[in-house]
Amino acid sequence: MQFELDLFISYAHIDNEVLAADQDGWISTFHRGLEIRLAQLRGEKPNIWRDQKLQGNDIFNDTILDQFSNLALLVSILSPRYVKSEWCLRELQHFLQAAKDKGGVSIGDKARIFKVIKTYLPRENHPKELNGLLGYEFFDFDEAGRPQEFSRIYGSEAERKFWNKLNDLAYEIHQTLDLLSSLPEVETETLDRQGNHIAAPPPQG
């Protein structure tokens, strides 16, 4: 099964704001690192896309959603702002519907949505559509019990943990893309409402 776009990164724009003037935003670093690592694993540059223009007072651009039928995988970067963002939740809903219509939301034991938790968020606050996913936590807790993100700004150990976790994510995405590409093209009518494969009707005549 072929898709024009490998991956869409869904995120809240505030999570890409920089804390120090000499550093890139967290999302920008994540995007660039994932793109390079996937290219190294796959032998070719992946087609990774994220919206860099939509702001809180912009009218939602349906041309973004129109591309979701051509999208293999979604990475949702959870944070307190993400779960309050109409745009982020709308992207999630539209990808779920597009996935159900083409290939299914999951292939075997591999989901087509990857949940990345950038900033600590109690599980009960995660979008209900993502509750079944374990996710990739890009934070841990310091000695005082406060959550601390994996980021260069918090020191070399936090930066090392960032790249280790990104590498784990890249391998899982790589394997899921391979699995999707090995599947035959499936018509919408061969999927049930949950996005699972069902037997196609026998040919007539």
C-alpha atoms as an extended CHARMM CRD file, in Angstrom:
* protein
*
       205  EXT
         1         1  MET       CA              0.0000000000        0.0000000000        0.0000000000  PROA      1               0.0000000000
         2         2  GLN       CA              1.4830000000        3.2950000000       -1.1040000000  PROA      2               0.0000000000
         3         3  PHE       CA              1.0910000000        6.7850000000        0.3840000000  PROA      3               0.0000000000
         4         4  GLU       CA              2.3910000000       10.1220000000       -0.8980000000  PROA      4               0.0000000000
         5         5  LEU       CA              3.2420000000       11.3230000000        2.6320000000  PROA      5               0.0000000000
         6         6  ASP       CA              5.0630000000        9.1830000000        5.1800000000  PROA      6               0.0000000000
         7         7  LEU       CA              4.3870000000       11.1490000000        8.3260000000  PROA      7               0.0000000000
         8         8  PHE       CA              2.5590000000       14.1900000000        9.6800000000  PROA      8               0.0000000000
         9         9  ILE       CA              3.6580000000       15.7500000000       12.9820000000  PROA      9               0.0000000000
        10        10  SER       CA              0.6890000000       17.1700000000       14.8860000000  PROA      10              0.0000000000
        11        11  TYR       CA              1.7190000000       19.5950000000       17.6270000000  PROA      11              0.0000000000
        12        12  ALA       CA              0.8220000000       22.7800000000       19.4760000000  PROA      12              0.0000000000
        13        13  HSD       CA              2.8690000000       25.7500000000       18.2900000000  PROA      13              0.0000000000
        14        14  ILE       CA              3.6480000000       26.9270000000       21.8120000000  PROA      14              0.0000000000
        15        15  ASP       CA              5.6480000000       23.7090000000       22.2790000000  PROA      15              0.0000000000
        16        16  ASN       CA              8.1040000000       24.9230000000       19.6590000000  PROA      16              0.0000000000
        17        17  GLU       CA              8.8030000000       28.2120000000       21.4370000000  PROA      17              0.0000000000
        18        18  VAL       CA             12.4390000000       28.5210000000       22.5250000000  PROA      18              0.0000000000
        19        19  LEU       CA             13.5010000000       28.9990000000       26.1460000000  PROA      19              0.0000000000
        20        20  ALA       CA             16.9950000000       30.1680000000       25.1610000000  PROA      20              0.0000000000
        21        21  ALA       CA             17.7600000000       32.4380000000       22.2190000000  PROA      21              0.0000000000
        22        22  ASP       CA             20.6480000000       30.2940000000       20.9500000000  PROA      22              0.0000000000
        23        23  GLN       CA             18.5930000000       27.0980000000       20.6040000000  PROA      23              0.0000000000
        24        24  ASP       CA             16.0570000000       25.7300000000       18.1430000000  PROA      24              0.0000000000
        25        25  GLY       CA             12.5310000000       24.9280000000       19.2200000000  PROA      25              0.0000000000
        26        26  TRP       CA             11.8510000000       21.4610000000       20.6450000000  PROA      26              0.0000000000
        27        27  ILE       CA              9.5590000000       20.4960000000       17.7640000000  PROA      27              0.0000000000
        28        28  SER       CA             12.0450000000       21.7370000000       15.1570000000  PROA      28              0.0000000000
        29        29  THR       CA             14.8190000000       19.6550000000       16.7510000000  PROA      29              0.0000000000
        30        30  PHE       CA             12.5220000000       16.6260000000       16.9620000000  PROA      30              0.0000000000
        31        31  HSD       CA             11.4460000000       16.9830000000       13.3170000000  PROA      31              0.0000000000
        32        32  ARG       CA             14.9600000000       17.3860000000       11.9650000000  PROA      32              0.0000000000
        33        33  GLY       CA             16.3790000000       14.5480000000       14.0640000000  PROA      33              0.0000000000
        34        34  LEU       CA             13.5800000000       12.1470000000       13.1440000000  PROA      34              0.0000000000
        35        35  GLU       CA             13.9360000000       12.9790000000        9.4580000000  PROA      35              0.0000000000
        36        36  ILE       CA             17.6920000000       12.3130000000        9.4900000000  PROA      36              0.0000000000
        37        37  ARG       CA             17.4370000000        9.1100000000       11.5320000000  PROA      37              0.0000000000
        38        38  LEU       CA             14.6730000000        7.6980000000        9.3390000000  PROA      38              0.0000000000
        39        39  ALA       CA             16.6800000000        8.5340000000        6.2170000000  PROA      39              0.0000000000
        40        40  GLN       CA             19.6160000000        6.6030000000        7.6730000000  PROA      40              0.0000000000
        41        41  LEU       CA             17.4030000000        3.6020000000        8.4660000000  PROA      41              0.0000000000
        42        42  ARG       CA             15.4720000000        3.5760000000        5.1840000000  PROA      42              0.0000000000
        43        43  GLY       CA             18.1780000000        4.6400000000        2.7660000000  PROA      43              0.0000000000
        44        44  GLU       CA             16.1050000000        7.5360000000        1.4630000000  PROA      44              0.0000000000
        45        45  LYS       CA             14.7180000000       10.7910000000        2.8040000000  PROA      45              0.0000000000
        46        46  PRO       CA             11.2350000000       10.3480000000        4.2810000000  PROA      46              0.0000000000
        47        47  ASN       CA              8.4010000000       12.6970000000        3.4360000000  PROA      47              0.0000000000
        48        48  ILE       CA              7.6910000000       14.2430000000        6.8470000000  PROA      48              0.0000000000
        49        49  TRP       CA              5.3090000000       17.1610000000        7.0570000000  PROA      49              0.0000000000
        50        50  ARG       CA              4.1360000000       19.5510000000        9.7540000000  PROA      50              0.0000000000
        51        51  ASP       CA              2.2220000000       22.7840000000        9.6200000000  PROA      51              0.0000000000
        52        52  GLN       CA              4.5310000000       25.6590000000       10.5050000000  PROA      52              0.0000000000
        53        53  LYS       CA              2.1090000000       28.5170000000        9.8960000000  PROA      53              0.0000000000
        54        54  LEU       CA             -1.1830000000       27.8400000000       11.6500000000  PROA      54              0.0000000000
        55        55  GLN       CA             -1.5780000000       30.0450000000       14.7100000000  PROA      55              0.0000000000
        56        56  GLY       CA             -4.2720000000       30.3160000000       17.3230000000  PROA      56              0.0000000000
        57        57  ASN       CA             -6.1780000000       33.0790000000       15.5390000000  PROA      57              0.0000000000
        58        58  ASP       CA             -5.9700000000       31.5420000000       12.0520000000  PROA      58              0.0000000000
        59        59  ILE       CA             -8.8870000000       29.9540000000       10.2380000000  PROA      59              0.0000000000
        60        60  PHE       CA             -8.3070000000       26.2310000000       10.0390000000  PROA      60              0.0000000000
        61        61  ASN       CA             -7.0080000000       25.3070000000        6.6060000000  PROA      61              0.0000000000
        62        62  ASP       CA             -8.9250000000       22.3520000000        5.2160000000  PROA      62              0.0000000000
        63        63  THR       CA             -6.2220000000       21.8400000000        2.5940000000  PROA      63              0.0000000000
        64        64  ILE       CA             -4.1770000000       20.2580000000        5.4080000000  PROA      64              0.0000000000
        65        65  LEU       CA             -6.9310000000       17.7470000000        6.1100000000  PROA      65              0.0000000000
        66        66  ASP       CA             -7.3560000000       16.9960000000        2.4280000000  PROA      66              0.0000000000
        67        67  GLN       CA             -3.8610000000       15.4860000000        2.4420000000  PROA      67              0.0000000000
        68        68  PHE       CA             -4.6430000000       12.9760000000        5.1760000000  PROA      68              0.0000000000
        69        69  SER       CA             -6.0050000000       10.3970000000        2.7350000000  PROA      69              0.0000000000
        70        70  ASN       CA             -2.4580000000       10.2760000000        1.3120000000  PROA      70              0.0000000000
        71        71  LEU       CA             -0.8100000000        9.9990000000        4.7500000000  PROA      71              0.0000000000
        72        72  ALA       CA              0.7380000000        6.8030000000        6.1250000000  PROA      72              0.0000000000
        73        73  LEU       CA              1.3680000000        7.7210000000        9.7810000000  PROA      73              0.0000000000
        74        74  LEU       CA              0.5790000000       10.4050000000       12.3540000000  PROA      74              0.0000000000
        75        75  VAL       CA              2.7920000000       11.5250000000       15.2410000000  PROA      75              0.0000000000
        76        76  SER       CA              0.8130000000       13.3640000000       17.9290000000  PROA      76              0.0000000000
        77        77  ILE       CA              3.0410000000       15.3210000000       20.3220000000  PROA      77              0.0000000000
        78        78  LEU       CA              1.0430000000       15.5850000000       23.5230000000  PROA      78              0.0000000000
        79        79  SER       CA              1.3360000000       18.4440000000       25.9750000000  PROA      79              0.0000000000
        80        80  PRO       CA             -1.0770000000       20.4380000000       28.1370000000  PROA      80              0.0000000000
        81        81  ARG       CA             -1.6320000000       22.8030000000       25.2100000000  PROA      81              0.0000000000
        82        82  TYR       CA             -2.1410000000       20.0060000000       22.6700000000  PROA      82              0.0000000000
        83        83  VAL       CA             -5.1700000000       18.5870000000       24.4670000000  PROA      83              0.0000000000
        84        84  LYS       CA             -6.7420000000       22.0750000000       24.6090000000  PROA      84              0.0000000000
        85        85  SER       CA             -6.1100000000       22.8390000000       20.9360000000  PROA      85              0.0000000000
        86        86  GLU       CA             -9.0880000000       22.5900000000       18.6090000000  PROA      86              0.0000000000
        87        87  TRP       CA             -6.7220000000       22.2930000000       15.6560000000  PROA      87              0.0000000000
        88        88  CYS       CA             -4.6510000000       19.4320000000       17.0940000000  PROA      88              0.0000000000
        89        89  LEU       CA             -7.7020000000       17.4130000000       18.0990000000  PROA      89              0.0000000000
        90        90  ARG       CA             -9.2740000000       18.0240000000       14.7110000000  PROA      90              0.0000000000
        91        91  GLU       CA             -6.1330000000       16.7310000000       12.9910000000  PROA      91              0.0000000000
        92        92  LEU       CA             -6.2990000000       13.5940000000       15.1220000000  PROA      92              0.0000000000
        93        93  GLN       CA             -9.9590000000       12.9730000000       14.3040000000  PROA      93              0.0000000000
        94        94  HSD       CA             -9.4850000000       13.4920000000       10.5920000000  PROA      94              0.0000000000
        95        95  PHE       CA             -6.4910000000       11.1730000000       10.4400000000  PROA      95              0.0000000000
        96        96  LEU       CA             -8.4190000000        8.4580000000       12.2760000000  PROA      96              0.0000000000
        97        97  GLN       CA            -11.2090000000        8.6910000000        9.7130000000  PROA      97              0.0000000000
        98        98  ALA       CA             -8.7890000000        8.7410000000        6.7780000000  PROA      98              0.0000000000
        99        99  ALA       CA             -6.9470000000        5.7210000000        8.1860000000  PROA      99              0.0000000000
       100       100  LYS       CA            -10.1900000000        3.7840000000        8.5960000000  PROA      100             0.0000000000
       101       101  ASP       CA            -10.9480000000        4.4920000000        4.9460000000  PROA      101             0.0000000000
       102       102  LYS       CA             -7.5430000000        3.3220000000        3.7330000000  PROA      102             0.0000000000
       103       103  GLY       CA             -5.6440000000        0.4730000000        5.3200000000  PROA      103             0.0000000000
       104       104  GLY       CA             -7.0610000000        0.6030000000        8.8430000000  PROA      104             0.0000000000
       105       105  VAL       CA             -5.9910000000        2.4080000000       12.0010000000  PROA      105             0.0000000000
       106       106  SER       CA             -3.7080000000       -0.4770000000       12.9160000000  PROA      106             0.0000000000
       107       107  ILE       CA             -1.8910000000       -3.1660000000       10.9640000000  PROA      107             0.0000000000
       108       108  GLY       CA             -1.5390000000       -6.2730000000       13.0800000000  PROA      108             0.0000000000
       109       109  ASP       CA             -0.0790000000       -5.0610000000       16.3820000000  PROA      109             0.0000000000
       110       110  LYS       CA              1.2590000000       -1.8250000000       14.8550000000  PROA      110             0.0000000000
       111       111  ALA       CA             -0.7650000000        1.3680000000       15.2230000000  PROA      111             0.0000000000
       112       112  ARG       CA             -0.5440000000        4.0530000000       12.5620000000  PROA      112             0.0000000000
       113       113  ILE       CA             -0.5840000000        6.7540000000       15.2530000000  PROA      113             0.0000000000
       114       114  PHE       CA              2.4690000000        7.3780000000       17.4280000000  PROA      114             0.0000000000
       115       115  LYS       CA              1.8640000000        9.1080000000       20.7490000000  PROA      115             0.0000000000
       116       116  VAL       CA              4.7960000000       11.2440000000       21.8640000000  PROA      116             0.0000000000
       117       117  ILE       CA              4.4370000000       12.8380000000       25.3070000000  PROA      117             0.0000000000
       118       118  LYS       CA              6.6520000000       15.9250000000       25.3420000000  PROA      118             0.0000000000
       119       119  THR       CA              5.4190000000       17.4200000000       28.5860000000  PROA      119             0.0000000000
       120       120  TYR       CA              4.0260000000       15.3590000000       31.4590000000  PROA      120             0.0000000000
       121       121  LEU       CA              0.2910000000       14.9320000000       31.1880000000  PROA      121             0.0000000000
       122       122  PRO       CA             -1.7930000000       12.6240000000       33.4220000000  PROA      122             0.0000000000
       123       123  ARG       CA             -3.0610000000        9.6810000000       31.3780000000  PROA      123             0.0000000000
       124       124  GLU       CA             -6.6720000000       10.6040000000       32.1180000000  PROA      124             0.0000000000
       125       125  ASN       CA             -6.0420000000       13.8570000000       30.2340000000  PROA      125             0.0000000000
       126       126  HSD       CA             -4.8120000000       12.1420000000       27.0680000000  PROA      126             0.0000000000
       127       127  PRO       CA             -7.2480000000       12.2240000000       24.1390000000  PROA      127             0.0000000000
       128       128  LYS       CA             -9.5230000000        9.2060000000       24.5000000000  PROA      128             0.0000000000
       129       129  GLU       CA             -8.5810000000        8.0700000000       21.0020000000  PROA      129             0.0000000000
       130       130  LEU       CA             -4.9900000000        7.5750000000       22.1970000000  PROA      130             0.0000000000
       131       131  ASN       CA             -5.6570000000        5.8930000000       25.5470000000  PROA      131             0.0000000000
       132       132  GLY       CA             -4.8040000000        2.4570000000       24.1950000000  PROA      132             0.0000000000
       133       133  LEU       CA             -1.3050000000        3.5150000000       23.1360000000  PROA      133             0.0000000000
       134       134  LEU       CA              1.6080000000        3.3230000000       25.5650000000  PROA      134             0.0000000000
       135       135  GLY       CA              3.3840000000        6.2400000000       23.9320000000  PROA      135             0.0000000000
       136       136  TYR       CA              6.9320000000        7.5900000000       24.0090000000  PROA      136             0.0000000000
       137       137  GLU       CA              7.6550000000        9.7120000000       27.0680000000  PROA      137             0.0000000000
       138       138  PHE       CA             10.2360000000       12.4230000000       26.3680000000  PROA      138             0.0000000000
       139       139  PHE       CA             10.5720000000       13.3490000000       30.0330000000  PROA      139             0.0000000000
       140       140  ASP       CA             11.3610000000       11.8760000000       33.4200000000  PROA      140             0.0000000000
       141       141  PHE       CA             11.1480000000       13.1110000000       37.0030000000  PROA      141             0.0000000000
       142       142  ASP       CA             13.8750000000       14.8750000000       38.9410000000  PROA      142             0.0000000000
       143       143  GLU       CA             14.7840000000       14.2330000000       42.5760000000  PROA      143             0.0000000000
       144       144  ALA       CA             12.0480000000       16.5930000000       43.7100000000  PROA      144             0.0000000000
       145       145  GLY       CA              9.4580000000       14.6460000000       41.7120000000  PROA      145             0.0000000000
       146       146  ARG       CA              9.0390000000       17.3620000000       39.1050000000  PROA      146             0.0000000000
       147       147  PRO       CA              8.7640000000       16.3120000000       35.4530000000  PROA      147             0.0000000000
       148       148  GLN       CA             11.6920000000       17.4050000000       33.2970000000  PROA      148             0.0000000000
       149       149  GLU       CA             11.6490000000       17.2210000000       29.5120000000  PROA      149             0.0000000000
       150       150  PHE       CA             14.4030000000       15.5860000000       27.5120000000  PROA      150             0.0000000000
       151       151  SER       CA             16.0330000000       18.7010000000       26.1270000000  PROA      151             0.0000000000
       152       152  ARG       CA             19.4980000000       20.1320000000       25.6970000000  PROA      152             0.0000000000
       153       153  ILE       CA             18.5510000000       23.0820000000       27.8620000000  PROA      153             0.0000000000
       154       154  TYR       CA             18.4340000000       20.7850000000       30.9100000000  PROA      154             0.0000000000
       155       155  GLY       CA             21.9270000000       19.4200000000       30.3850000000  PROA      155             0.0000000000
       156       156  SER       CA             23.8350000000       16.7100000000       28.5480000000  PROA      156             0.0000000000
       157       157  GLU       CA             22.0730000000       13.7710000000       30.2330000000  PROA      157             0.0000000000
       158       158  ALA       CA             18.6380000000       15.0970000000       29.2830000000  PROA      158             0.0000000000
       159       159  GLU       CA             19.8920000000       15.6360000000       25.7310000000  PROA      159             0.0000000000
       160       160  ARG       CA             21.2640000000       12.0740000000       25.5750000000  PROA      160             0.0000000000
       161       161  LYS       CA             17.8970000000       10.7040000000       26.7090000000  PROA      161             0.0000000000
       162       162  PHE       CA             16.1880000000       12.7570000000       23.9960000000  PROA      162             0.0000000000
       163       163  TRP       CA             18.2590000000       11.1580000000       21.2430000000  PROA      163             0.0000000000
       164       164  ASN       CA             17.8880000000        7.6560000000       22.7000000000  PROA      164             0.0000000000
       165       165  LYS       CA             14.1210000000        7.9840000000       22.7920000000  PROA      165             0.0000000000
       166       166  LEU       CA             14.0420000000        9.4910000000       19.2980000000  PROA      166             0.0000000000
       167       167  ASN       CA             16.0520000000        6.5360000000       18.0140000000  PROA      167             0.0000000000
       168       168  ASP       CA             13.5190000000        4.0950000000       19.5280000000  PROA      168             0.0000000000
       169       169  LEU       CA             10.6920000000        5.9980000000       17.8650000000  PROA      169             0.0000000000
       170       170  ALA       CA             12.4730000000        6.0870000000       14.4950000000  PROA      170             0.0000000000
       171       171  TYR       CA             12.9220000000        2.3020000000       14.4940000000  PROA      171             0.0000000000
       172       172  GLU       CA              9.2280000000        1.7420000000       15.2320000000  PROA      172             0.0000000000
       173       173  ILE       CA              8.1780000000        4.1540000000       12.4920000000  PROA      173             0.0000000000
       174       174  HSD       CA             10.5940000000        2.5020000000       10.0700000000  PROA      174             0.0000000000
       175       175  GLN       CA              9.1310000000       -0.9390000000       10.7750000000  PROA      175             0.0000000000
       176       176  THR       CA              5.5470000000        0.3000000000       10.4670000000  PROA      176             0.0000000000
       177       177  LEU       CA              6.2440000000        2.0030000000        7.1330000000  PROA      177             0.0000000000
       178       178  ASP       CA              7.7530000000       -1.2370000000        5.8530000000  PROA      178             0.0000000000
       179       179  LEU       CA              4.6890000000       -3.1560000000        7.0040000000  PROA      179             0.0000000000
       180       180  LEU       CA              2.3190000000       -0.7160000000        5.3110000000  PROA      180             0.0000000000
       181       181  SER       CA              4.2550000000       -0.8020000000        2.0530000000  PROA      181             0.0000000000
       182       182  SER       CA              4.0100000000       -4.6050000000        1.9860000000  PROA      182             0.0000000000
       183       183  LEU       CA              0.2010000000       -4.5640000000        2.0540000000  PROA      183             0.0000000000
       184       184  PRO       CA             -1.8750000000       -4.7200000000       -1.1280000000  PROA      184             0.0000000000
       185       185  GLU       CA             -4.0590000000       -1.7820000000       -2.0360000000  PROA      185             0.0000000000
       186       186  VAL       CA             -7.3720000000       -2.0700000000       -0.1860000000  PROA      186             0.0000000000
       187       187  GLU       CA            -10.6640000000       -0.5430000000       -1.2730000000  PROA      187             0.0000000000
       188       188  THR       CA            -12.7440000000        1.3550000000        1.2690000000  PROA      188             0.0000000000
       189       189  GLU       CA            -15.4690000000       -1.3060000000        1.1190000000  PROA      189             0.0000000000
       190       190  THR       CA            -13.1410000000       -3.9710000000        2.5420000000  PROA      190             0.0000000000
       191       191  LEU       CA            -12.8550000000       -2.2030000000        5.9260000000  PROA      191             0.0000000000
       192       192  ASP       CA            -15.3480000000       -2.2280000000        8.7800000000  PROA      192             0.0000000000
       193       193  ARG       CA            -16.2770000000        0.8650000000       10.7770000000  PROA      193             0.0000000000
       194       194  GLN       CA            -13.4260000000        0.2950000000       13.2120000000  PROA      194             0.0000000000
       195       195  GLY       CA            -10.9540000000        0.3260000000       10.3460000000  PROA      195             0.0000000000
       196       196  ASN       CA            -10.2620000000       -3.4170000000       10.4880000000  PROA      196             0.0000000000
       197       197  HSD       CA             -9.8150000000       -5.5780000000        7.4310000000  PROA      197             0.0000000000
       198       198  ILE       CA            -12.8160000000       -7.7050000000        6.4520000000  PROA      198             0.0000000000
       199       199  ALA       CA            -13.2000000000      -10.1920000000        3.6790000000  PROA      199             0.0000000000
       200       200  ALA       CA            -14.0210000000       -8.6760000000        0.3180000000  PROA      200             0.0000000000
       201       201  PRO       CA            -17.2080000000       -9.9780000000       -1.3520000000  PROA      201             0.0000000000
       202       202  PRO       CA            -16.7150000000      -12.6660000000       -3.9970000000  PROA      202             0.0000000000
       203       203  PRO       CA            -16.6810000000      -11.5110000000       -7.6320000000  PROA      203             0.0000000000
       204       204  GLN       CA            -20.0290000000      -11.5210000000       -9.3960000000  PROA      204             0.0000000000
       205       205  GLY       CA            -20.8170000000      -13.4850000000      -12.5190000000  PROA      205             0.0000000000
